[in-house]
DNA sequence: GAACTAAGATGAGTAGGACTCAGGATCCAA
DNA sequence: TTGGATCCTGAGTCCTACTCATCTTAGTTC
């Protein structure tokens, strides 16, 4: 499983058929994303695009050239963040313990999405439903693999399909990012999820 | 368990210490809520407050007098809707089958929140994270009762606490309102949740 | 390395929506 | 009927997302 990519490596040198993307444009894109992450974390998602432009040291038109719409900017910030987070999880694929690796992965995803709760919450509070699911889709290969292994080891019920697991996990993580969910809640939610995942009568 | 209240009965005759609320004001509040529900369902939550005012046959200032802020208006629409939905569930409390009543309740909540998915989605898409949890809090008395009964009947694990159940259920319902969740997904999510709720080794 | 060109940056300007408030209309108690 | 408080009205303010004509610059070609 290869390292997941980061912002600065994205939209690299080619543009369908045309010239290469100019170096300053690539630089600006990164600066804008960093500025946006900082500004939104401080002021919430209702912070103006102008504030982001100022923080990035760039004219407002430049922001709109890279992210034609505010939701797109927000989504980009989130995806960027999730990319970084999710790449941390990839390592688990190398875990040889088939029985526990899948559960570890779930717990890890939960922990990671919780850690950056503050930003996510500020984003959610003014709109921008963060599509955790979209990001989790990147985990599909890892989930497929670990689930298959866990199933062969008899650690997981036979009828559990990968997309079901991803959907459930994303539902719980999404909600777990709320302030109302304590550490204890999160732990309990995982316990119940895990027990539901196990084969019948094999707790 | 008494019937849950509806819009037109809310904010009735008293105002802390002062006079009664004027009849026209109460009437307008209802008209605005109905108009808002219709407009938001058609155009999404980004529909302007002006559009709501027009539909309600009321000046825009009146809308802002009742709901000083757009998020407050949206939240009111949602709570109003959820109130109506949740009142449908109350009946289940009278179900004598301790073993199944709790599970029925969960399934019912899921079905109900899914039915009005269209509106919820339009709301969510432009912001307004709908706090299903807030509304589900009203279910707490019912959940407390049914959970206690189910536990005594041995249908549910001993350590399951009501707020944990409500949190999990609300997480799943929230996510289930997404277009990506098929009927099958919803069914599977409940299956796994239910299995997780049951006592260990008693599937 | 100078000229060339298309991608990119700039920021004043436009459109539209959330919210205000001074004045007029209504309700209701007495 | 009247007094006065509540409520309604809607033109106006402020702010923000987004545009576009113009200027700047990166990268290419000879």
CSV table of C-alpha atoms (C1' of nucleotides) in Angstrom, one decimal:
chain,number,residue,atom,x,y,z
A,1,UNK,CA,0.0,0.0,0.0
A,2,UNK,CA,1.7,3.1,-1.2
A,3,UNK,CA,1.9,6.3,0.8
A,4,UNK,CA,-1.1,8.6,0.2
A,5,UNK,CA,-0.3,11.8,-1.5
A,6,UNK,CA,-0.2,15.3,0.0
A,7,UNK,CA,-1.5,18.7,-1.2
A,8,UNK,CA,1.7,20.0,-2.7
A,9,UNK,CA,2.0,17.0,-4.9
A,10,UNK,CA,-1.4,17.3,-6.4
A,11,UNK,CA,-2.4,18.8,-9.7
A,12,UNK,CA,1.3,18.3,-10.7
A,13,UNK,CA,2.6,19.1,-14.1
A,14,UNK,CA,-0.1,18.2,-16.6
A,15,UNK,CA,-3.4,19.7,-17.6
A,16,UNK,CA,-5.5,17.6,-20.0
A,17,UNK,CA,-3.7,18.2,-23.2
A,18,UNK,CA,-2.5,21.7,-22.5
A,19,UNK,CA,0.6,23.2,-21.0
A,20,UNK,CA,2.1,22.4,-17.6
A,21,UNK,CA,0.7,24.2,-14.5
A,22,UNK,CA,2.8,27.2,-13.7
A,23,UNK,CA,5.0,27.0,-10.6
A,24,UNK,CA,3.5,30.1,-9.0
A,25,UNK,CA,0.0,28.8,-9.5
A,26,UNK,CA,1.0,25.6,-7.7
A,27,UNK,CA,2.6,27.5,-4.9
A,28,UNK,CA,-0.4,29.7,-4.5
A,29,UNK,CA,-2.7,26.8,-4.3
A,30,UNK,CA,-0.8,25.4,-1.4
A,31,UNK,CA,-0.6,28.7,0.4
A,32,UNK,CA,-4.4,29.2,0.0
A,33,UNK,CA,-5.2,25.8,1.4
A,34,UNK,CA,-2.9,26.4,4.4
A,35,UNK,CA,-4.4,29.8,5.0
A,36,UNK,CA,-7.9,28.5,4.6
A,37,UNK,CA,-7.3,25.7,7.1
A,38,UNK,CA,-5.9,28.2,9.6
A,39,UNK,CA,-8.7,30.8,9.1
A,40,UNK,CA,-11.5,28.3,9.2
A,41,UNK,CA,-10.1,26.7,12.3
A,42,UNK,CA,-10.0,30.0,14.0
A,43,UNK,CA,-13.2,31.7,12.9
A,44,UNK,CA,-15.3,28.8,11.6
A,45,UNK,CA,-16.5,28.2,8.1
A,46,UNK,CA,-18.4,31.5,8.0
A,47,UNK,CA,-15.1,33.3,7.7
A,48,UNK,CA,-15.0,35.3,4.5
A,49,UNK,CA,-13.1,34.2,1.4
A,50,UNK,CA,-11.5,37.6,1.6
A,51,UNK,CA,-10.0,36.7,5.0
A,52,UNK,CA,-8.5,33.6,3.5
A,53,UNK,CA,-7.1,35.6,0.6
A,54,UNK,CA,-5.5,38.1,3.0
A,55,UNK,CA,-4.0,35.4,5.1
A,56,UNK,CA,-2.5,33.8,2.1
A,57,UNK,CA,-1.1,37.1,0.8
A,58,UNK,CA,-3.0,36.8,-2.4
A,59,UNK,CA,-5.8,38.7,-4.2
A,60,UNK,CA,-9.3,37.4,-3.7
A,61,UNK,CA,-9.6,36.7,-7.4
A,62,UNK,CA,-6.8,34.2,-7.1
A,63,UNK,CA,-8.6,32.3,-4.5
A,64,UNK,CA,-11.6,32.0,-6.8
A,65,UNK,CA,-9.4,31.0,-9.7
A,66,UNK,CA,-8.3,28.0,-7.7
A,67,UNK,CA,-11.5,27.2,-5.9
A,68,UNK,CA,-14.4,28.6,-8.0
A,69,UNK,CA,-16.8,28.4,-5.2
A,70,UNK,CA,-16.6,28.6,-1.4
A,71,UNK,CA,-18.0,25.1,-0.8
A,72,UNK,CA,-15.3,23.8,-3.1
A,73,UNK,CA,-12.7,25.6,-1.0
A,74,UNK,CA,-14.1,24.1,2.1
A,75,UNK,CA,-14.3,20.6,0.6
A,76,UNK,CA,-10.7,20.9,-0.5
A,77,UNK,CA,-9.5,21.9,3.0
A,78,UNK,CA,-11.3,18.9,4.4
A,79,UNK,CA,-10.1,16.4,1.8
A,80,UNK,CA,-6.6,17.7,2.3
A,81,UNK,CA,-6.9,17.1,6.0
A,82,UNK,CA,-8.4,13.7,5.6
A,83,UNK,CA,-5.8,12.6,3.2
A,84,UNK,CA,-3.2,13.4,5.7
A,85,UNK,CA,-5.1,11.6,8.4
A,86,UNK,CA,-5.9,8.5,6.4
A,87,UNK,CA,-2.4,8.0,5.2
A,88,UNK,CA,-1.5,7.3,8.8
A,89,UNK,CA,-3.8,4.3,8.7
A,90,UNK,CA,-2.2,2.6,5.7
A,91,UNK,CA,0.5,1.1,7.9
A,92,UNK,CA,-2.0,-1.1,9.6
A,93,UNK,CA,-2.3,-3.2,6.4
A,94,UNK,CA,1.0,-4.7,7.3
A,95,UNK,CA,-0.3,-6.0,10.6
A,96,UNK,CA,-0.1,-9.8,10.5
A,97,UNK,CA,-2.7,-10.4,13.2
A,98,UNK,CA,-5.7,-11.0,10.9
A,99,UNK,CA,-8.1,-11.3,13.8
A,100,UNK,CA,-7.4,-7.8,15.3
A,101,UNK,CA,-6.0,-5.7,12.4
A,102,UNK,CA,-9.5,-4.9,11.1
A,103,UNK,CA,-10.7,-3.8,14.5
A,104,UNK,CA,-7.5,-1.8,15.1
A,105,UNK,CA,-8.2,0.0,11.8
A,106,UNK,CA,-11.7,1.0,12.9
A,107,UNK,CA,-10.5,2.2,16.2
A,108,UNK,CA,-7.7,4.1,14.5
A,109,UNK,CA,-10.0,5.9,12.1
A,110,UNK,CA,-12.2,6.9,15.0
A,111,UNK,CA,-9.3,8.2,17.0
A,112,UNK,CA,-8.0,10.1,14.0
A,113,UNK,CA,-11.2,11.8,13.0
A,114,UNK,CA,-11.8,12.7,16.6
A,115,UNK,CA,-8.4,14.3,17.0
A,116,UNK,CA,-9.2,17.0,14.5
A,117,UNK,CA,-12.7,17.4,15.8
A,118,UNK,CA,-12.3,21.1,16.4
A,119,UNK,CA,-11.8,22.0,12.8
A,120,UNK,CA,-14.5,19.6,11.6
A,121,UNK,CA,-17.0,21.0,14.0
A,122,UNK,CA,-16.4,24.6,13.0
A,123,UNK,CA,-16.8,23.5,9.5
A,124,UNK,CA,-20.0,21.6,10.2
A,125,UNK,CA,-21.5,24.3,12.3
A,126,UNK,CA,-21.9,26.7,9.4
A,127,UNK,CA,-22.7,24.2,6.7
A,128,UNK,CA,-20.3,22.2,4.8
A,129,UNK,CA,-21.4,18.8,5.7
A,130,UNK,CA,-18.1,17.1,5.6
A,131,UNK,CA,-18.3,14.0,3.5
A,132,UNK,CA,-16.2,11.7,5.7
A,133,UNK,CA,-17.6,8.9,3.5
A,134,UNK,CA,-15.9,10.3,0.4
A,135,UNK,CA,-12.6,10.3,2.2
A,136,UNK,CA,-13.1,6.9,3.7
A,137,UNK,CA,-13.6,5.6,0.2
A,138,UNK,CA,-9.8,5.8,-0.1
A,139,UNK,CA,-9.7,3.2,2.7
A,140,UNK,CA,-11.6,0.7,0.7
A,141,UNK,CA,-8.6,-1.3,-0.5
A,142,UNK,CA,-7.3,-1.6,3.0
A,143,UNK,CA,-10.8,-2.5,4.3
A,144,UNK,CA,-11.3,-5.1,1.6
A,145,UNK,CA,-8.0,-6.7,2.4
A,146,UNK,CA,-8.3,-6.7,6.2
A,147,UNK,CA,-12.0,-7.7,6.1
A,148,UNK,CA,-11.3,-10.7,3.9
A,149,UNK,CA,-8.4,-11.8,6.2
A,150,UNK,CA,-10.5,-11.3,9.3
A,151,UNK,CA,-13.3,-13.3,7.9
A,152,UNK,CA,-11.0,-16.2,6.9
A,153,UNK,CA,-9.7,-16.1,10.5
A,154,UNK,CA,-13.3,-16.4,11.7
A,155,UNK,CA,-13.1,-13.1,13.6
A,156,UNK,CA,-15.9,-11.5,11.7
A,157,UNK,CA,-19.3,-12.6,10.5
A,158,UNK,CA,-19.5,-14.1,7.0
A,159,UNK,CA,-22.1,-11.8,5.7
A,160,UNK,CA,-20.4,-8.5,6.5
A,161,UNK,CA,-19.6,-6.6,3.3
A,162,UNK,CA,-16.9,-3.9,3.0
A,163,UNK,CA,-19.2,-1.1,2.0
A,164,UNK,CA,-21.5,-1.8,4.9
A,165,UNK,CA,-18.6,-1.6,7.3
A,166,UNK,CA,-17.4,1.7,5.8
A,167,UNK,CA,-20.8,3.2,5.9
A,168,UNK,CA,-21.4,2.2,9.5
A,169,UNK,CA,-17.9,3.4,10.5
A,170,UNK,CA,-18.3,6.7,8.8
A,171,UNK,CA,-21.7,7.2,10.4
A,172,UNK,CA,-20.3,6.7,13.8
A,173,UNK,CA,-17.2,8.8,13.2
A,174,UNK,CA,-19.3,11.6,11.8
A,175,UNK,CA,-21.4,11.7,14.8
A,176,UNK,CA,-18.5,11.1,17.2
A,177,UNK,CA,-17.0,14.4,16.1
A,178,UNK,CA,-19.8,16.2,18.0
A,179,UNK,CA,-19.0,17.7,21.3
A,180,UNK,CA,-21.6,15.6,23.0
A,181,UNK,CA,-19.7,12.4,22.4
A,182,UNK,CA,-17.3,11.8,25.3
A,183,UNK,CA,-14.4,9.5,25.1
A,184,UNK,CA,-16.5,6.9,26.9
A,185,UNK,CA,-19.2,7.2,24.3
A,186,UNK,CA,-16.8,6.6,21.5
A,187,UNK,CA,-15.4,3.6,23.2
A,188,UNK,CA,-18.8,2.2,23.8
A,189,UNK,CA,-19.9,2.8,20.3
A,190,UNK,CA,-16.9,0.8,19.0
A,191,UNK,CA,-17.6,-2.0,21.5
A,192,UNK,CA,-21.2,-2.4,20.2
A,193,UNK,CA,-20.1,-2.1,16.6
A,194,UNK,CA,-17.4,-4.7,17.1
A,195,UNK,CA,-19.8,-7.1,18.8
A,196,UNK,CA,-22.2,-6.6,15.9
A,197,UNK,CA,-19.5,-7.4,13.5
A,198,UNK,CA,-18.5,-10.7,15.1
A,199,UNK,CA,-20.0,-14.0,13.9
A,200,UNK,CA,-23.2,-15.0,15.7
A,201,UNK,CA,-22.7,-16.7,19.0
A,202,UNK,CA,-19.0,-16.1,19.0
A,203,UNK,CA,-18.6,-13.1,21.3
B,1,UNK,CA,-47.0,8.9,27.5
B,2,UNK,CA,-48.9,11.9,26.3
B,3,UNK,CA,-49.3,13.0,22.7
B,4,UNK,CA,-46.4,15.2,21.6
B,5,UNK,CA,-47.3,18.8,20.8
B,6,UNK,CA,-47.6,20.3,17.4
B,7,UNK,CA,-46.6,23.7,16.0
B,8,UNK,CA,-49.8,25.6,16.4
B,9,UNK,CA,-50.0,24.8,20.0
B,10,UNK,CA,-46.5,26.1,20.9
B,11,UNK,CA,-45.7,29.5,22.4
B,12,UNK,CA,-49.3,29.6,23.5
B,13,UNK,CA,-50.7,32.3,25.7
B,14,UNK,CA,-48.0,33.4,28.1
B,15,UNK,CA,-44.8,35.3,27.8
B,16,UNK,CA,-42.6,35.3,30.8
B,17,UNK,CA,-44.4,37.8,33.1
B,18,UNK,CA,-45.8,39.9,30.3
B,19,UNK,CA,-49.0,39.9,28.2
B,20,UNK,CA,-50.4,37.2,26.1
B,21,UNK,CA,-49.0,36.6,22.7
B,22,UNK,CA,-51.2,38.3,20.1
B,23,UNK,CA,-53.4,36.0,18.0
B,24,UNK,CA,-52.1,37.4,14.7
B,25,UNK,CA,-48.5,36.8,15.8
B,26,UNK,CA,-49.3,33.2,16.6
B,27,UNK,CA,-51.0,32.8,13.3
B,28,UNK,CA,-48.1,34.2,11.4
B,29,UNK,CA,-45.6,32.0,13.2
B,30,UNK,CA,-47.5,29.0,11.9
B,31,UNK,CA,-47.8,30.3,8.4
B,32,UNK,CA,-44.1,31.1,8.3
B,33,UNK,CA,-43.2,27.7,9.4
B,34,UNK,CA,-45.4,26.0,6.9
B,35,UNK,CA,-44.1,28.3,4.1
B,36,UNK,CA,-40.5,27.7,5.2
B,37,UNK,CA,-41.0,23.9,5.1
B,38,UNK,CA,-42.4,24.1,1.6
B,39,UNK,CA,-39.9,26.5,0.2
B,40,UNK,CA,-36.9,24.7,1.7
B,41,UNK,CA,-38.1,21.4,0.5
B,42,UNK,CA,-38.4,22.8,-3.0
B,43,UNK,CA,-35.3,24.9,-3.3
B,44,UNK,CA,-33.0,23.7,-0.6
B,45,UNK,CA,-31.9,25.6,2.5
B,46,UNK,CA,-30.2,28.2,0.4
B,47,UNK,CA,-33.6,29.6,-0.5
B,48,UNK,CA,-33.8,33.2,0.6
B,49,UNK,CA,-35.7,34.3,3.7
B,50,UNK,CA,-37.4,36.7,1.3
B,51,UNK,CA,-38.9,33.7,-0.6
B,52,UNK,CA,-40.2,32.3,2.6
B,53,UNK,CA,-41.8,35.6,3.5
B,54,UNK,CA,-43.4,35.9,0.1
B,55,UNK,CA,-44.8,32.4,0.3
B,56,UNK,CA,-46.2,33.1,3.8
B,57,UNK,CA,-47.8,36.3,2.6
B,58,UNK,CA,-45.9,38.3,5.1
B,59,UNK,CA,-43.2,41.0,5.1
B,60,UNK,CA,-39.7,39.9,5.5
B,61,UNK,CA,-39.4,41.8,8.8
B,62,UNK,CA,-42.0,39.6,10.3
B,63,UNK,CA,-40.0,36.5,9.5
B,64,UNK,CA,-37.1,38.0,11.3
B,65,UNK,CA,-39.2,39.0,14.3
B,66,UNK,CA,-40.2,35.4,14.8
B,67,UNK,CA,-36.9,33.8,13.9
B,68,UNK,CA,-34.2,36.4,14.4
B,69,UNK,CA,-31.7,34.4,12.3
B,70,UNK,CA,-31.9,32.1,9.4
B,71,UNK,CA,-30.3,29.1,11.2
B,72,UNK,CA,-33.0,29.5,13.8
B,73,UNK,CA,-35.6,29.4,11.2
B,74,UNK,CA,-34.2,26.2,9.7
B,75,UNK,CA,-33.8,24.6,13.1
B,76,UNK,CA,-37.4,25.5,13.9
B,77,UNK,CA,-38.6,23.8,10.7
B,78,UNK,CA,-36.6,20.7,11.5
B,79,UNK,CA,-37.7,20.5,15.1
B,80,UNK,CA,-41.3,21.0,14.0
B,81,UNK,CA,-40.9,18.2,11.5
B,82,UNK,CA,-39.2,15.8,14.0
B,83,UNK,CA,-41.8,16.5,16.6
B,84,UNK,CA,-44.5,15.3,14.3
B,85,UNK,CA,-42.5,12.3,13.3
B,86,UNK,CA,-41.5,11.3,16.8
B,87,UNK,CA,-45.0,11.5,18.1
B,88,UNK,CA,-45.8,8.6,15.8
B,89,UNK,CA,-43.4,6.5,17.8
B,90,UNK,CA,-44.9,7.1,21.2
B,91,UNK,CA,-47.5,4.4,20.5
B,92,UNK,CA,-44.8,1.7,20.7
B,93,UNK,CA,-44.5,2.2,24.4
B,94,UNK,CA,-47.7,0.3,24.8
B,95,UNK,CA,-46.3,-2.8,23.1
B,96,UNK,CA,-46.3,-5.6,25.6
B,97,UNK,CA,-43.6,-7.7,23.9
B,98,UNK,CA,-40.6,-6.5,26.0
B,99,UNK,CA,-38.2,-8.5,23.9
B,100,UNK,CA,-39.0,-6.8,20.6
B,101,UNK,CA,-40.5,-3.4,21.4
B,102,UNK,CA,-37.1,-1.8,21.8
B,103,UNK,CA,-35.9,-3.1,18.5
B,104,UNK,CA,-39.2,-2.1,16.8
B,105,UNK,CA,-38.7,1.4,18.2
B,106,UNK,CA,-35.2,1.7,16.6
B,107,UNK,CA,-36.4,0.4,13.3
B,108,UNK,CA,-39.4,2.8,13.4
B,109,UNK,CA,-37.2,5.8,14.1
B,110,UNK,CA,-35.0,4.8,11.2
B,111,UNK,CA,-37.9,4.4,8.9
B,112,UNK,CA,-39.4,7.7,9.9
B,113,UNK,CA,-36.3,9.7,9.5
B,114,UNK,CA,-35.7,8.1,6.1
B,115,UNK,CA,-39.2,8.9,4.9
B,116,UNK,CA,-38.5,12.6,5.0
B,117,UNK,CA,-35.1,12.2,3.7
B,118,UNK,CA,-35.6,14.6,0.8
B,119,UNK,CA,-36.2,17.6,3.0
B,120,UNK,CA,-33.4,16.7,5.4
B,121,UNK,CA,-31.0,16.3,2.6
B,122,UNK,CA,-31.7,19.6,1.1
B,123,UNK,CA,-31.3,21.2,4.5
B,124,UNK,CA,-28.0,19.4,5.1
B,125,UNK,CA,-26.6,20.2,1.7
B,126,UNK,CA,-26.4,23.9,2.3
B,127,UNK,CA,-25.4,23.7,6.0
B,128,UNK,CA,-27.8,23.4,8.9
B,129,UNK,CA,-26.5,20.2,10.4
B,130,UNK,CA,-29.8,18.9,11.6
B,131,UNK,CA,-29.5,17.9,15.2
B,132,UNK,CA,-31.4,14.7,15.1
B,133,UNK,CA,-30.0,14.0,18.5
B,134,UNK,CA,-31.8,17.0,20.0
B,135,UNK,CA,-35.0,15.7,18.7
B,136,UNK,CA,-34.3,12.1,19.8
B,137,UNK,CA,-33.8,13.4,23.3
B,138,UNK,CA,-37.6,13.6,23.4
B,139,UNK,CA,-37.6,9.8,23.0
B,140,UNK,CA,-35.5,9.3,26.1
B,141,UNK,CA,-38.5,8.5,28.4
B,142,UNK,CA,-39.6,5.9,25.9
B,143,UNK,CA,-36.1,4.5,25.4
B,144,UNK,CA,-35.5,4.3,29.1
B,145,UNK,CA,-38.7,2.4,29.7
B,146,UNK,CA,-38.3,0.0,26.8
B,147,UNK,CA,-34.6,-0.6,27.4
B,148,UNK,CA,-35.2,-1.5,31.0
B,149,UNK,CA,-38.0,-3.9,30.1
B,150,UNK,CA,-35.9,-5.5,27.3
B,151,UNK,CA,-33.0,-5.9,29.7
B,152,UNK,CA,-35.1,-7.6,32.3
B,153,UNK,CA,-36.4,-9.9,29.6
B,154,UNK,CA,-32.8,-10.8,28.7
B,155,UNK,CA,-33.1,-9.5,25.2
B,156,UNK,CA,-30.4,-6.9,25.6
B,157,UNK,CA,-26.9,-6.8,27.1
B,158,UNK,CA,-26.7,-5.6,30.7
B,159,UNK,CA,-24.2,-2.8,30.2
B,160,UNK,CA,-26.1,-0.9,27.5
B,161,UNK,CA,-27.1,2.5,28.7
B,162,UNK,CA,-29.9,4.6,27.2
B,163,UNK,CA,-27.9,7.5,26.1
B,164,UNK,CA,-25.4,5.2,24.3
B,165,UNK,CA,-28.3,3.7,22.4
B,166,UNK,CA,-29.7,7.1,21.5
B,167,UNK,CA,-26.4,8.3,20.3
B,168,UNK,CA,-25.7,5.3,18.2
B,169,UNK,CA,-29.2,5.3,16.7
B,170,UNK,CA,-29.0,9.0,15.9
B,171,UNK,CA,-25.6,8.6,14.3
B,172,UNK,CA,-26.9,5.9,12.0
B,173,UNK,CA,-30.1,7.7,11.2
B,174,UNK,CA,-28.3,10.9,10.4
B,175,UNK,CA,-26.1,9.1,7.9
B,176,UNK,CA,-28.9,6.9,6.6
B,177,UNK,CA,-30.6,10.0,5.3
B,178,UNK,CA,-27.9,10.3,2.7
B,179,UNK,CA,-28.7,9.3,-0.8
B,180,UNK,CA,-25.9,6.8,-0.8
B,181,UNK,CA,-27.6,4.6,1.8
B,182,UNK,CA,-29.9,2.1,0.1
B,183,UNK,CA,-32.8,0.3,1.7
B,184,UNK,CA,-30.5,-2.7,2.0
B,185,UNK,CA,-27.8,-0.7,3.7
B,186,UNK,CA,-30.3,0.6,6.3
B,187,UNK,CA,-31.5,-2.9,7.0
B,188,UNK,CA,-27.9,-4.2,7.4
B,189,UNK,CA,-27.0,-1.3,9.7
B,190,UNK,CA,-29.8,-2.2,11.9
B,191,UNK,CA,-29.0,-5.9,11.9
B,192,UNK,CA,-25.5,-5.1,13.0
B,193,UNK,CA,-26.6,-2.6,15.6
B,194,UNK,CA,-29.1,-5.1,17.0
B,195,UNK,CA,-26.6,-7.9,17.2
B,196,UNK,CA,-24.3,-5.5,19.0
B,197,UNK,CA,-27.0,-4.7,21.5
B,198,UNK,CA,-27.8,-8.3,22.4
B,199,UNK,CA,-26.2,-10.0,25.4
B,200,UNK,CA,-22.8,-11.7,24.6
B,201,UNK,CA,-23.2,-15.2,23.2
B,202,UNK,CA,-27.0,-14.9,22.8
B,203,UNK,CA,-27.4,-14.1,19.2
C,1,DG,C1',19.1,36.0,-23.5
C,2,DA,C1',15.4,38.7,-25.8
C,3,DA,C1',11.0,38.3,-27.6
C,4,DC,C1',6.7,36.1,-27.4
C,5,DT,C1',2.5,34.1,-25.5
C,6,DA,C1',-0.7,32.0,-22.8
C,7,DA,C1',-1.5,31.1,-17.9
C,8,DG,C1',-2.1,33.5,-13.9
C,9,DA,C1',-2.8,37.5,-10.7
C,10,DT,C1',-5.2,41.6,-9.5
C,11,DG,C1',-8.9,44.2,-7.2
C,12,DA,C1',-12.6,47.4,-8.2
C,13,DG,C1',-17.2,46.3,-9.3
C,14,DT,C1',-21.8,43.7,-9.4
C,15,DA,C1',-25.5,40.9,-7.5
C,16,DG,C1',-28.0,39.3,-4.0
C,17,DG,C1',-29.0,37.9,0.6
C,18,DA,C1',-29.2,38.5,5.8
C,19,DC,C1',-30.7,41.6,9.0
C,20,DT,C1',-32.4,46.6,10.9
C,21,DC,C1',-35.5,50.1,12.4
C,22,DA,C1',-38.6,54.1,12.3
C,23,DG,C1',-43.1,54.5,11.5
C,24,DG,C1',-47.7,52.7,10.8
C,25,DA,C1',-51.3,49.1,11.8
C,26,DT,C1',-53.6,45.8,15.1
C,27,DC,C1',-55.0,43.6,18.9
C,28,DC,C1',-56.8,43.5,23.5
C,29,DA,C1',-57.7,44.8,28.2
C,30,DA,C1',-60.4,47.8,30.9
D,1,DT,C1',-64.1,53.4,22.9
D,2,DT,C1',-59.7,54.3,23.9
D,3,DG,C1',-54.9,53.8,25.3
D,4,DG,C1',-50.9,51.6,24.8
D,5,DA,C1',-48.2,47.7,23.9
D,6,DT,C1',-47.4,44.3,20.5
D,7,DC,C1',-46.7,43.3,16.0
D,8,DC,C1',-46.1,44.2,11.0
D,9,DT,C1',-44.1,46.7,7.2
D,10,DG,C1',-40.5,47.2,3.6
D,11,DA,C1',-37.0,50.4,2.1
D,12,DG,C1',-32.4,50.7,3.3
D,13,DT,C1',-27.7,49.1,5.2
D,14,DC,C1',-24.0,46.1,5.3
D,15,DC,C1',-21.5,42.3,4.0
D,16,DT,C1',-20.1,38.5,1.1
D,17,DA,C1',-19.7,35.5,-2.8
D,18,DC,C1',-18.3,35.9,-7.3
D,19,DT,C1',-16.8,38.4,-12.1
D,20,DC,C1',-13.9,40.4,-15.5
D,21,DA,C1',-11.1,43.7,-17.9
D,22,DT,C1',-6.5,44.7,-17.3
D,23,DC,C1',-1.9,43.9,-16.1
D,24,DT,C1',2.0,40.6,-14.7
D,25,DT,C1',4.9,36.8,-15.1
D,26,DA,C1',6.5,31.9,-16.1
D,27,DG,C1',8.1,29.3,-19.4
D,28,DT,C1',9.2,28.4,-24.3
D,29,DT,C1',11.5,29.2,-28.8
D,30,DC,C1',15.2,30.5,-31.7
